[in-house]
Amino acid sequence: MNSSILLSITTFIYGFAAFLYIFSLVFKKPFFGSLGTWTLLAGISGNSGGLLLRWLESYRLGIGHAPLSNLYESLIFFSLVIVVVYLVVEKIYDNRSIGAFATPLAFLAMAYASLSPNISEKIQPLLPALKSNWLIVHVITCFIGYAAFAIAFGLGIMFLLKQKDSKPGISFLKLFPDLYMIDELSHQMIMFGFLFLSGGIITGAIWANSAWGRYWGWDPKETWSLITWFIYATLLHARFMRGWRGKRLAYLSIIGFLAVLFTYFGVNLLSGLHSYGQ
Amino acid sequence: MKKSKIPDDLINRLWKYFASVKLTVTLLIILALSCIIGTVIPQNESPAAYFFRYGEFFYRAFSALDIFDMYHSWWFQFMVFLLAANIVVCSIDRLSSTWKVIFKKSPSFDIAKLKNSYKEEFTAVHTHGELKTLFMPVLLRLFKYARVEDKENGFVIYAEKGRWTRLGVYAVHLSVVLLLIGGLIGSYFGFDGSVIIPEGKSIKSIILRNTGSDQPLDFEIRCDDFNVTFYESGMPKEYRSGLTILENGKPVLKKDVIVNDPLHYKGINIFQSSYGMLEPEEISLSFTDRKTGSVYRTKTSVGKEIELPETFGKFVLDKYSRAYSFMGHDLGEAFSGMLTPIKGEPVQVILPLKYPGFDKMRKDELIISAEDTQRQYYTGLQITRDPGVPIVYSGFIMMIIGCFIAFFMSHIRFCVEVVKKRGKSIVVIAGISNKNKIGMEAKTKKLAKLLSNKL
């Protein structure tokens, strides 16, 4: 068993879990939802097992480093964090409808990592610039933030779907938490994400300062993470100070997540210090 | 006295303007949008490159707006300044009322709000005195503050904690101001430059990145040696410079500097950033007669003329290039020279160091090749000083702690009301919090359970 086989299996497990959550929501069969939770737990073991195995394999190749060094590895890690954060939310709020929106994101990230021809699965040695303990801290904080924003994005879509459907229309929307709850939960996720995004930018700045003597250099990825930070800061101020709720915040949360996606993927189209993320 | 009225009014209006969240939101959105421009249009390239890419009209328009060095343009910095002013004014404006809430000896409890909030209720058979002695220790253990107020038909205990967490948001705002101050200090009192030091040599000054001017240092940096190692794939593995700091010619500090592990000395940071090989001063040339196979060897340098034996004439090296391009191929380091035979026209000869047989292609009677000799590396160092860093770092710490407090900790207030009704005591527990209202329901239930368990 090597890591890439294990991770491919995990991709299918996540796909299956996403199917179960959606099926259970659409056909209102709670049993499939709890099956989804168990499937997701199996996926987590495969996902983290795959990452650990990859870590070991890199040592066997004599270039040992944490599996957080390129786009492939970051996507795998991203999926893991999405699923873990989602399961915590599921446990606390005891509602599986969110799973129908969160697990597909984890599945898509895994599938993109394994299937995209532009993403290399090969374990590669680290460039001198990446040889730092800050790499691990930086990547972990960033992706916890991204995962929280991803779930807030899912919640934003849930809010808009449920909100449009005011009359007793599509019945599965009844399984969603009520609007107030979705709004509040998405707010919690955004605050959590904002804390970690700030942490990610800060650890990146400290790392840049220790590697190049400059904590900020307006590199496109840095700038885009700042743009994302501005968007979520706007959202938080609109909510805290102007009392914005519901629909408008759901839209802002969706825009914020698009900025996250651009910071993550789109910046590779532009040149800069993070180009090794390709 | 009358005169000062108009400015007062103006100041008030300005103050109100800067204290508005509308301004904050507007500024954040404009900053976000303008940052996008800076990532789409590459920054700080040569004017020629821009001219070529955007054409004359847009080149002129963009450079008039400083878009090619956008983040340092007056309008971008002005917006950052406005944001800073907005943050400071907002914070001062709101701090005074928060301050009153936080530093009050006996905190007030908003009865109307408490009445409207989620409630838990249970009954007890104990006397009021008993209930007080049962409840108070629990509340005093859980909360920072608790007091009893006797009412006509019973009593109320007010308890609260986390008043100070209302300061979290001010910490976040202060952290942003600290980052900006730190950045300002760095740009005024710091520098950022680079230097190239050949192995064995030392330097006393560096070249600044922005202006290209010289910046003298208080000490000397010597590069004792430089090493680069590669992975099997040819990817660089490590760049390592052995550096020595010299004060008045005497070594005071020795350290190997690699990427991610700089040398710090007297507030100046020395980073590994590039490397290369020095241009060879002397080079061995061999001249082979194709017919007889006899070889003539000599050492020479650029510009020195060599008399060749027999009728081959004269040869002179005229140029060295780091990367010689031959019909679109990069041959790497190469010399070019001029061969002037006794009979015939002068010919140009290319001597790439990597390909000693290259000159055979000329199909001449004489084959010339240059041999790569043991040569010296130089190390490229980035040298910076930024006295603003400690302030920026304290801003970082404050931002994380502040965000945590502002988002996840709250000022919680409870009231436990005991009223006598038909010989029994009815205990009603209600709580409010300035954040996370959903979480309060669970907290109220928990407190009710704790108190009823005491009975």
XYZ file of C-alpha atoms in Angstrom:
733
model
C 0.000 0.000 0.000
C 1.439 3.363 -0.896
C 0.120 6.797 -0.138
C -1.222 7.586 -3.576
C -3.367 4.416 -3.687
C -4.658 5.137 -0.190
C -5.459 8.732 -1.158
C -7.241 7.636 -4.334
C -9.385 5.297 -2.256
C -10.056 8.199 0.104
C -11.258 10.293 -2.833
C -13.871 7.645 -3.598
C -14.839 7.360 0.061
C -15.424 11.130 0.205
C -17.403 10.941 -3.015
C -19.538 8.198 -1.511
C -20.010 10.132 1.734
C -21.087 13.216 -0.243
C -23.560 11.026 -2.136
C -24.953 9.618 1.130
C -25.408 13.067 2.685
C -27.152 14.406 -0.400
C -29.272 11.287 -0.786
C -30.298 11.393 2.845
C -31.240 15.070 2.532
C -33.153 14.820 -0.723
C -35.045 11.663 0.154
C -35.283 12.491 3.841
C -33.737 9.250 4.995
C -31.818 10.000 8.201
C -30.276 6.533 8.171
C -28.179 7.389 5.125
C -27.028 10.546 6.858
C -25.578 8.631 9.785
C -24.072 6.197 7.296
C -22.517 9.287 5.711
C -20.942 10.256 9.030
C -19.369 6.821 9.397
C -18.176 6.873 5.802
C -16.657 10.282 6.424
C -14.856 8.942 9.493
C -13.406 6.179 7.330
C -12.397 8.872 4.840
C -10.614 10.835 7.552
C -8.562 7.802 8.503
C -7.672 7.202 4.873
C -6.873 10.871 4.327
C -4.668 11.303 7.381
C -3.175 7.830 6.883
C -2.316 8.792 3.304
C -0.633 12.005 4.421
C 1.360 10.214 7.124
C 2.386 7.510 4.665
C 3.517 10.165 2.217
C 5.557 11.745 4.974
C 7.245 8.391 5.644
C 7.784 7.800 1.936
C 9.537 11.141 1.596
C 11.950 10.018 4.332
C 12.486 6.735 2.551
C 13.441 8.746 -0.530
C 15.960 10.573 1.613
C 14.290 13.965 1.171
C 12.078 13.826 4.248
C 9.706 16.736 4.699
C 6.153 17.321 5.916
C 3.596 16.620 3.171
C 2.601 20.284 2.873
C 4.970 21.482 0.186
C 3.059 21.701 -3.087
C -0.410 22.087 -4.570
C -1.146 18.337 -4.500
C -0.265 17.974 -0.852
C -2.061 21.170 0.128
C -5.273 20.019 -1.570
C -5.129 16.705 0.287
C -4.606 18.568 3.540
C -7.375 21.034 2.667
C -9.860 18.152 2.257
C -8.851 16.714 5.594
C -9.403 20.018 7.387
C -12.771 20.626 5.690
C -13.989 17.204 6.799
C -12.678 17.540 10.353
C -14.166 21.023 10.821
C -17.450 19.853 9.312
C -17.684 16.831 11.606
C -17.095 19.043 14.626
C -19.952 21.285 13.446
C -22.149 18.229 12.823
C -21.450 16.966 16.330
C -22.101 20.315 18.043
C -25.196 21.324 16.102
C -26.515 17.843 15.490
C -27.571 18.551 11.916
C -26.429 16.542 8.905
C -27.905 18.724 6.169
C -24.729 20.849 6.146
C -22.848 17.690 5.164
C -24.534 17.750 1.770
C -22.709 21.041 1.123
C -19.407 20.523 2.957
C -18.449 16.997 1.910
C -18.720 17.641 -1.847
C -16.104 20.397 -1.382
C -13.718 17.939 0.278
C -14.410 15.410 -2.476
C -13.826 18.007 -5.214
C -10.521 19.094 -3.690
C -9.329 15.472 -3.531
C -10.540 14.676 -7.011
C -8.908 17.803 -8.410
C -5.618 16.851 -6.738
C -5.664 13.330 -8.157
C -7.106 13.956 -11.598
C -5.827 17.318 -12.796
C -2.997 16.834 -15.308
C -1.352 20.031 -14.073
C -0.828 18.749 -10.566
C 2.150 16.525 -9.927
C 1.741 13.756 -7.403
C 5.458 13.134 -7.210
C 7.164 13.587 -3.885
C 9.739 16.223 -4.574
C 12.601 17.516 -2.504
C 12.233 20.909 -0.878
C 13.688 24.039 -2.386
C 16.056 25.839 -0.004
C 13.469 28.607 0.458
C 10.880 26.144 1.788
C 13.182 24.527 4.325
C 11.774 26.075 7.434
C 9.598 25.022 10.336
C 7.395 27.982 9.469
C 6.275 26.043 6.395
C 4.248 23.649 8.541
C 2.769 26.330 10.797
C 1.998 28.613 7.862
C 0.277 25.974 5.746
C -1.722 24.522 8.637
C -3.056 27.906 9.821
C -3.917 28.996 6.273
C -5.821 25.836 5.466
C -7.778 25.762 8.705
C -8.899 29.260 7.756
C -9.717 28.251 4.174
C -11.698 25.225 5.384
C -13.770 27.350 7.756
C -14.509 29.782 4.917
C -15.429 26.845 2.670
C -18.013 25.671 5.190
C -19.292 29.234 5.616
C -19.663 29.303 1.834
C -21.738 26.112 1.950
C -23.859 27.654 4.702
C -24.286 30.826 2.646
C -25.707 28.788 -0.214
C -27.951 26.890 2.188
C -29.219 30.188 3.543
C -30.043 31.532 0.091
C -31.781 28.303 -0.933
C -33.869 28.150 2.189
C -34.623 31.846 2.189
C -35.987 31.823 -1.378
C -38.255 28.968 -0.499
C -40.576 30.794 1.897
C -43.725 28.835 1.221
C -43.806 25.102 1.872
C -42.118 24.245 -1.383
C -39.120 21.984 -1.661
C -39.518 19.725 1.305
C -35.890 18.822 1.969
C -35.170 22.431 2.832
C -37.087 21.746 6.041
C -34.201 19.582 7.131
C -31.905 22.597 7.043
C -31.369 24.346 10.335
C -33.634 27.387 10.587
C -32.457 30.580 8.919
C -31.395 32.223 12.155
C -29.282 29.200 12.982
C -27.625 29.000 9.537
C -26.805 32.690 9.747
C -25.355 32.385 13.226
C -23.374 29.257 12.376
C -21.947 30.802 9.243
C -20.955 33.817 11.331
C -19.141 31.522 13.778
C -17.335 29.862 10.879
C -16.308 33.206 9.422
C -14.931 34.452 12.739
C -13.040 31.200 13.122
C -11.774 31.469 9.555
C -10.804 35.115 10.004
C -8.745 34.291 13.072
C -6.866 31.606 11.163
C -6.521 33.660 7.986
C -4.933 36.408 10.089
C -2.734 33.741 11.664
C -1.809 32.423 8.222
C -0.855 35.862 6.933
C 1.109 36.557 10.115
C 3.039 33.273 10.081
C 3.783 33.876 6.406
C 5.051 37.363 7.209
C 7.276 36.109 10.016
C 8.624 33.384 7.752
C 9.292 35.850 4.928
C 11.109 38.075 7.378
C 13.313 35.237 8.540
C 14.026 34.038 5.005
C 14.311 37.277 3.057
C 14.347 40.037 5.606
C 11.035 41.445 4.488
C 7.772 40.651 6.223
C 5.667 42.076 3.449
C 6.538 42.369 -0.226
C 3.252 42.787 -2.128
C 3.749 39.430 -3.788
C 0.471 38.524 -5.603
C -0.391 35.751 -3.167
C 0.261 37.990 -0.173
C -1.802 40.729 -1.749
C -4.677 38.376 -2.531
C -4.695 37.035 0.998
C -4.918 40.653 2.130
C -7.800 41.267 -0.297
C -9.559 38.232 1.192
C -8.869 39.611 4.652
C -10.375 42.972 3.636
C -13.517 41.276 2.327
C -14.111 39.298 5.500
C -13.230 42.341 7.620
C -15.900 44.250 5.696
C -18.362 41.452 6.377
C -17.590 41.403 10.093
C -17.960 45.175 10.387
C -21.213 45.123 8.463
C -22.534 42.546 10.889
C -21.142 43.842 14.165
C -21.686 47.528 13.575
C -24.471 47.856 11.024
C -26.447 44.815 12.050
C -26.348 43.161 8.624
C -27.827 39.697 8.715
C -28.981 36.952 6.446
C -29.060 37.379 2.701
C -26.564 40.190 2.323
C -24.076 38.430 4.556
C -24.618 35.176 2.675
C -23.650 36.960 -0.541
C -20.601 38.535 1.100
C -19.565 35.147 2.421
C -19.802 33.682 -1.089
C -17.725 36.557 -2.507
C -15.212 36.029 0.288
C -14.848 32.376 -0.577
C -14.322 33.219 -4.248
C -11.455 35.451 -3.106
C -10.130 32.519 -1.069
C -10.242 30.336 -4.170
C -8.427 32.958 -6.192
C -5.799 33.368 -3.479
C -5.358 29.608 -3.530
C -5.495 28.762 -7.249
C -5.800 31.905 -9.324
C -2.597 33.468 -8.084
C -0.628 30.674 -9.748
C -1.547 32.353 -13.002
C 0.316 35.419 -11.806
C 4.006 35.238 -11.020
C 5.508 35.600 -7.590
C 7.242 34.008 -4.659
C 4.521 31.416 -4.173
C 4.886 30.019 -7.685
C 6.270 26.772 -6.246
C 2.674 26.183 -5.145
C 1.956 25.055 -8.695
C -15.512 83.163 21.503
C -17.839 83.387 18.556
C -15.053 82.726 16.084
C -14.173 79.342 17.522
C -17.692 78.061 16.970
C -17.347 77.367 13.296
C -14.138 75.333 13.570
C -15.642 73.431 16.500
C -18.539 72.495 14.333
C -16.189 71.513 11.542
C -14.119 69.393 13.888
C -17.248 67.729 15.169
C -18.369 66.938 11.673
C -14.950 65.638 10.699
C -14.862 63.554 13.869
C -18.269 62.087 13.118
C -17.209 61.390 9.559
C -14.106 59.543 10.672
C -16.004 57.691 13.383
C -18.407 56.136 10.910
C -18.380 52.466 10.014
C -19.565 53.468 6.551
C -16.148 54.996 5.978
C -14.480 51.812 7.235
C -16.483 49.612 4.916
C -15.958 51.957 1.962
C -12.222 52.114 2.565
C -11.892 48.360 2.976
C -13.717 47.770 -0.293
C -11.728 50.406 -2.197
C -8.459 49.049 -0.784
C -9.428 45.510 -1.768
C -10.314 46.587 -5.307
C -7.180 48.653 -5.815
C -4.992 45.835 -4.498
C -6.400 43.700 -7.297
C -5.007 46.172 -9.848
C -1.568 45.759 -8.340
C -1.691 41.997 -8.743
C -2.940 42.096 -12.314
C -0.477 44.719 -13.519
C 3.042 43.553 -12.609
C 4.806 46.035 -10.364
C 8.169 47.741 -10.744
C 9.135 46.513 -14.185
C 11.123 48.547 -16.674
C 9.324 51.371 -18.517
C 10.180 49.708 -21.832
C 8.412 46.493 -20.818
C 5.291 48.444 -19.868
C 5.379 50.510 -23.007
C 5.616 47.360 -25.076
C 2.760 45.659 -23.229
C 0.222 48.461 -22.884
C 0.983 50.842 -25.710
C 1.712 54.515 -25.403
C -1.653 55.782 -24.187
C -2.112 53.344 -21.334
C 1.549 53.521 -20.458
C 1.230 57.287 -19.957
C -2.092 57.001 -18.138
C -0.871 54.273 -15.796
C 2.391 55.962 -15.000
C 0.606 59.226 -14.268
C -1.418 57.309 -11.673
C 1.690 55.558 -10.311
C 0.082 52.231 -11.099
C 3.422 50.625 -11.865
C 4.505 51.145 -8.269
C 1.001 51.264 -6.911
C 1.522 50.270 -3.313
C 3.918 53.155 -2.825
C 1.804 55.697 -4.672
C 0.522 58.719 -2.832
C -3.138 57.786 -3.355
C -2.749 54.245 -2.016
C -0.830 55.464 0.996
C -3.379 58.189 1.508
C -6.129 55.583 1.694
C -4.124 53.559 4.187
C -3.703 56.743 6.200
C -7.463 57.378 6.051
C -8.092 53.840 7.268
C -5.686 54.385 10.149
C -7.408 57.669 11.036
C -10.767 55.931 10.803
C -9.637 53.129 13.117
C -8.183 55.525 15.674
C -11.187 57.875 15.693
C -13.699 55.012 15.801
C -11.892 53.383 18.672
C -11.580 56.563 20.736
C -15.197 57.411 19.999
C -16.492 54.098 21.263
C -13.909 53.436 23.918
C -15.306 56.086 26.259
C -18.623 54.293 26.588
C -17.012 50.864 26.783
C -14.662 52.218 29.421
C -17.615 53.234 31.579
C -19.060 49.748 31.368
C -15.792 48.031 32.148
C -14.493 50.159 34.988
C -17.591 50.508 37.054
C -17.421 49.477 40.686
C -20.923 48.024 40.781
C -21.950 46.952 37.301
C -25.438 47.732 36.176
C -27.760 45.066 34.861
C -30.163 45.770 32.090
C -33.349 44.396 33.629
C -35.414 44.824 30.454
C -32.893 42.870 28.388
C -32.612 40.160 31.000
C -36.400 39.846 31.135
C -36.525 39.317 27.390
C -33.836 36.703 27.236
C -33.991 32.926 27.462
C -35.038 31.696 30.934
C -34.811 28.574 33.026
C -37.019 27.988 36.038
C -37.305 25.567 38.940
C -38.933 25.525 42.347
C -37.411 25.075 45.775
C -38.795 24.498 49.271
C -35.908 26.190 51.040
C -36.095 29.550 52.813
C -34.622 32.588 51.102
C -31.760 32.714 53.557
C -30.888 29.102 52.809
C -31.056 29.692 49.079
C -28.742 32.665 49.331
C -26.115 30.671 51.203
C -26.500 27.823 48.723
C -26.332 29.913 45.554
C -23.842 32.623 46.369
C -20.756 30.383 46.705
C -21.537 28.758 43.356
C -21.963 32.096 41.603
C -18.912 33.619 43.236
C -16.872 30.638 42.108
C -18.119 30.844 38.505
C -18.267 34.597 38.126
C -15.959 37.426 38.891
C -18.712 39.472 40.442
C -21.982 38.655 42.200
C -24.246 40.664 44.418
C -27.567 40.116 46.174
C -30.412 42.572 46.123
C -33.367 41.969 48.405
C -36.778 42.529 46.896
C -40.235 42.738 48.393
C -41.111 39.154 47.767
C -37.704 37.552 47.523
C -34.268 38.466 46.239
C -32.194 38.739 43.063
C -28.576 37.758 42.587
C -26.740 39.542 39.782
C -23.570 37.879 38.544
C -21.276 38.639 35.672
C -17.884 37.960 34.164
C -15.770 38.845 31.178
C -16.353 42.575 31.292
C -12.801 43.115 30.094
C -13.417 41.041 26.941
C -15.159 44.112 25.537
C -11.630 45.447 25.044
C -10.792 42.678 22.532
C -11.957 44.657 19.533
C -9.829 47.639 20.590
C -6.817 45.338 20.764
C -7.458 44.254 17.169
C -7.741 47.878 16.040
C -4.645 48.882 17.954
C -2.796 45.973 16.361
C -3.559 47.305 12.882
C -2.271 50.728 13.927
C 0.879 49.094 15.326
C 1.456 47.292 12.013
C 1.191 50.579 10.138
C 3.474 52.416 12.591
C 5.985 49.568 12.403
C 5.864 49.683 8.627
C 6.380 53.440 8.641
C 9.363 53.183 10.989
C 10.823 50.473 8.791
C 10.525 52.554 5.668
C 12.052 55.648 7.270
C 14.784 54.188 9.449
C 15.459 50.876 7.779
C 17.102 49.830 4.558
C 17.054 46.939 2.163
C 20.005 46.201 -0.043
C 22.219 43.549 -1.474
C 25.856 42.826 -2.034
C 28.052 40.361 -3.885
C 31.122 39.034 -2.081
C 33.668 36.776 -3.807
C 35.062 33.975 -1.654
C 37.859 35.273 0.543
C 36.946 38.914 0.017
C 35.184 41.314 2.334
C 32.935 44.319 1.881
C 32.116 47.435 3.887
C 29.099 48.788 2.077
C 26.074 47.515 0.194
C 23.855 48.684 -2.665
C 20.330 49.784 -1.783
C 17.481 48.142 -3.648
C 15.309 51.192 -4.233
C 17.847 53.826 -5.141
C 20.899 51.840 -6.212
C 23.066 54.008 -3.974
C 25.749 52.890 -1.554
C 24.974 52.238 2.096
C 28.069 51.962 4.269
C 28.070 49.456 7.137
C 29.676 49.863 10.572
C 31.537 46.607 10.085
C 32.991 44.378 7.403
C 31.500 41.161 6.099
C 33.883 38.568 4.760
C 32.844 35.553 2.748
C 35.179 32.735 3.762
C 33.694 30.209 1.410
C 30.550 29.394 -0.504
C 29.025 26.006 -1.271
C 26.055 24.946 -3.285
C 24.722 21.396 -3.221
C 22.192 19.813 -5.538
C 19.679 16.986 -5.380
C 20.073 14.145 -7.858
C 17.433 15.785 -10.025
C 19.613 18.853 -10.366
C 17.385 20.949 -8.119
C 19.364 23.104 -5.700
C 19.440 21.666 -2.197
C 21.340 24.186 -0.164
C 23.253 27.421 -0.561
C 25.710 27.976 2.245
C 27.964 30.970 2.829
C 30.598 30.892 5.545
C 30.620 34.483 6.755
C 32.820 36.351 9.208
C 31.999 39.744 10.691
C 35.055 41.956 11.135
C 35.263 44.985 13.397
C 38.384 47.090 12.758
C 39.829 44.198 10.810
C 39.371 41.729 13.668
C 36.940 38.846 13.367
C 34.151 39.073 15.941
C 31.550 36.620 14.682
C 31.548 33.602 12.399
C 28.478 31.884 11.021
C 27.331 29.766 8.113
C 24.351 31.450 6.519
C 21.820 29.400 4.569
C 18.407 30.299 3.179
C 15.976 30.583 6.115
C 18.824 30.921 8.593
C 20.216 34.449 8.414
C 22.917 36.151 10.430
C 21.909 38.987 12.737
C 24.487 41.490 13.866
C 23.965 44.926 15.395
C 20.395 45.177 14.136
C 21.406 44.234 10.621
C 20.199 41.009 9.038
C 22.218 39.136 6.464
C 20.384 36.681 4.221
C 21.558 34.211 1.620
C 19.926 35.247 -1.634
C 21.975 34.279 -4.698
C 25.336 33.041 -5.861
C 27.464 32.748 -8.941
C 30.935 32.163 -10.257
C 33.470 34.876 -10.758
C 34.684 35.644 -14.225
C 37.921 33.693 -14.686
C 40.919 35.990 -14.621
C 43.224 33.599 -16.359
C 42.303 30.820 -18.696
C 44.195 27.874 -20.204
C 43.930 27.615 -23.958
C 45.005 24.706 -26.130
C 45.665 24.961 -29.836
C 45.572 21.668 -31.741
C 46.887 21.282 -35.262
C 44.350 19.091 -37.023
C 46.912 17.707 -39.481
C 49.839 16.880 -37.213
C 47.957 16.526 -33.946
C 50.507 18.600 -32.130
C 49.165 20.645 -29.241
C 50.286 24.016 -28.034
C 49.117 25.150 -24.596
C 49.258 28.535 -22.981
C 47.599 30.679 -20.341
C 46.120 34.008 -21.178
C 43.584 36.624 -20.170
C 41.185 38.898 -21.987
C 42.908 41.456 -24.231
C 46.344 39.768 -24.254
C 47.662 38.872 -27.688
C 49.282 35.477 -28.209
C 51.767 34.711 -30.965
C 50.997 31.246 -32.292
C 53.704 28.876 -33.606
C 54.195 28.087 -37.300
C 51.941 30.024 -39.637
C 48.874 30.183 -37.454
C 49.290 33.832 -36.695
C 47.926 35.689 -33.674
C 45.087 35.056 -31.249
C 43.453 37.414 -28.802
C 40.576 36.836 -26.348
C 38.242 39.770 -26.550
C 35.216 39.005 -24.392
C 33.799 36.848 -21.643
C 30.058 36.245 -21.333
C 28.173 34.513 -18.587
C 25.595 33.035 -20.893
C 26.567 32.962 -24.546
C 23.685 32.480 -26.928
C 24.570 30.611 -30.119
C 21.760 30.315 -32.669
C 19.223 30.404 -29.886
C 21.029 27.925 -27.649
C 22.489 28.910 -24.348
C 26.047 27.647 -24.303
C 26.665 28.888 -20.792
C 29.884 30.636 -19.952
C 31.998 31.326 -23.001
C 34.890 33.376 -24.271
C 35.020 34.839 -27.685
C 38.274 35.625 -29.444
C 39.774 36.668 -32.739
C 42.169 34.490 -34.672
C 44.270 36.344 -37.245
C 46.213 33.921 -39.466
C 49.319 35.160 -41.245
C 47.608 34.497 -44.535
C 43.904 35.163 -44.635
C 41.075 37.035 -42.971
C 40.592 37.227 -39.178
C 37.933 34.813 -37.830
C 35.838 34.957 -34.706
C 36.148 31.956 -32.429
C 33.682 30.957 -29.704
C 35.057 29.013 -26.757
C 32.316 27.713 -24.455
C 33.770 26.411 -21.207
C 31.302 23.552 -21.042
C 32.031 22.277 -24.578
C 35.790 22.094 -25.194
C 35.270 20.489 -28.630
C 33.009 23.266 -29.871
C 35.626 24.879 -32.111
C 35.934 21.690 -34.210
C 32.754 22.836 -35.913
C 34.709 25.621 -37.571
C 36.461 22.915 -39.621
C 39.690 24.876 -39.623
C 43.186 23.446 -39.484
C 43.548 24.817 -35.998
C 41.258 23.753 -33.156
C 41.159 26.054 -30.164
C 39.631 25.153 -26.842
C 39.398 26.794 -23.466
C 39.673 24.747 -20.315
C 37.590 25.475 -17.307
C 39.920 26.071 -14.420
C 39.145 25.911 -10.731
C 37.292 29.109 -10.120
C 35.879 31.087 -7.266
C 32.274 31.446 -6.283
C 30.750 34.628 -5.076
C 27.815 34.797 -2.728
C 24.912 37.180 -3.140
C 23.596 38.436 0.178
C 20.563 40.456 0.999
C 21.192 42.877 3.796
C 18.412 44.616 5.633
C 17.757 46.650 8.686
C 14.244 47.198 9.944
C 13.829 48.768 13.371
C 10.050 48.566 12.880
C 9.965 44.772 13.146
C 9.500 44.527 16.949
C 6.490 46.857 16.685
C 5.072 44.896 13.757
C 5.537 41.633 15.633
C 3.839 42.997 18.734
C 1.017 44.021 16.398
C 0.854 40.434 15.136
C 0.593 39.009 18.642
C -1.968 41.591 19.634
C -4.061 40.904 16.546
C -4.297 37.178 17.228
C -5.071 37.588 20.927
C -7.466 40.443 20.176
C -9.339 38.494 17.482
C -9.677 35.544 19.813
C -11.099 37.685 22.594
C -13.307 39.730 20.294
C -14.765 36.675 18.552
C -14.940 33.956 21.132
C -15.101 35.516 24.579
C -17.975 37.538 25.829
C -19.275 39.632 28.655
C -21.822 37.410 30.340
C -24.432 38.604 32.803
C -26.859 36.469 34.740
C -29.620 37.202 37.119
C -31.034 34.614 39.480
C -34.396 35.768 40.748
C -36.114 34.103 43.687
C -39.797 34.868 44.297
C -42.107 33.402 46.883
C -45.291 31.921 45.530
C -47.757 29.803 47.539
C -45.202 28.785 50.126
C -42.604 27.757 47.545
C -39.666 29.621 46.098
C -39.570 29.956 42.363
C -36.079 30.380 40.977
C -35.776 32.042 37.563
C -32.420 32.186 35.807
C -31.850 34.496 32.876
C -28.661 35.488 31.152
C -27.425 37.852 28.459
C -24.195 38.118 26.612
C -22.838 40.737 24.253
C -21.929 38.022 21.707
C -22.879 34.516 20.688
C -26.500 34.630 21.770
C -27.164 31.042 20.774
C -24.504 29.806 23.133
C -26.220 31.626 26.010
C -29.152 29.238 25.977
C -26.880 26.306 26.730
C -25.050 28.331 29.371
C -28.314 29.278 31.086
C -29.416 25.625 31.135
C -26.076 24.607 32.592
C -26.232 27.199 35.354
C -29.824 26.241 36.205
C -28.780 22.612 36.490
C -25.832 23.479 38.686
C -27.960 25.572 41.028
C -30.825 23.098 41.249
C -28.341 20.337 42.024
C -27.267 22.287 45.089
C -30.698 21.899 46.617
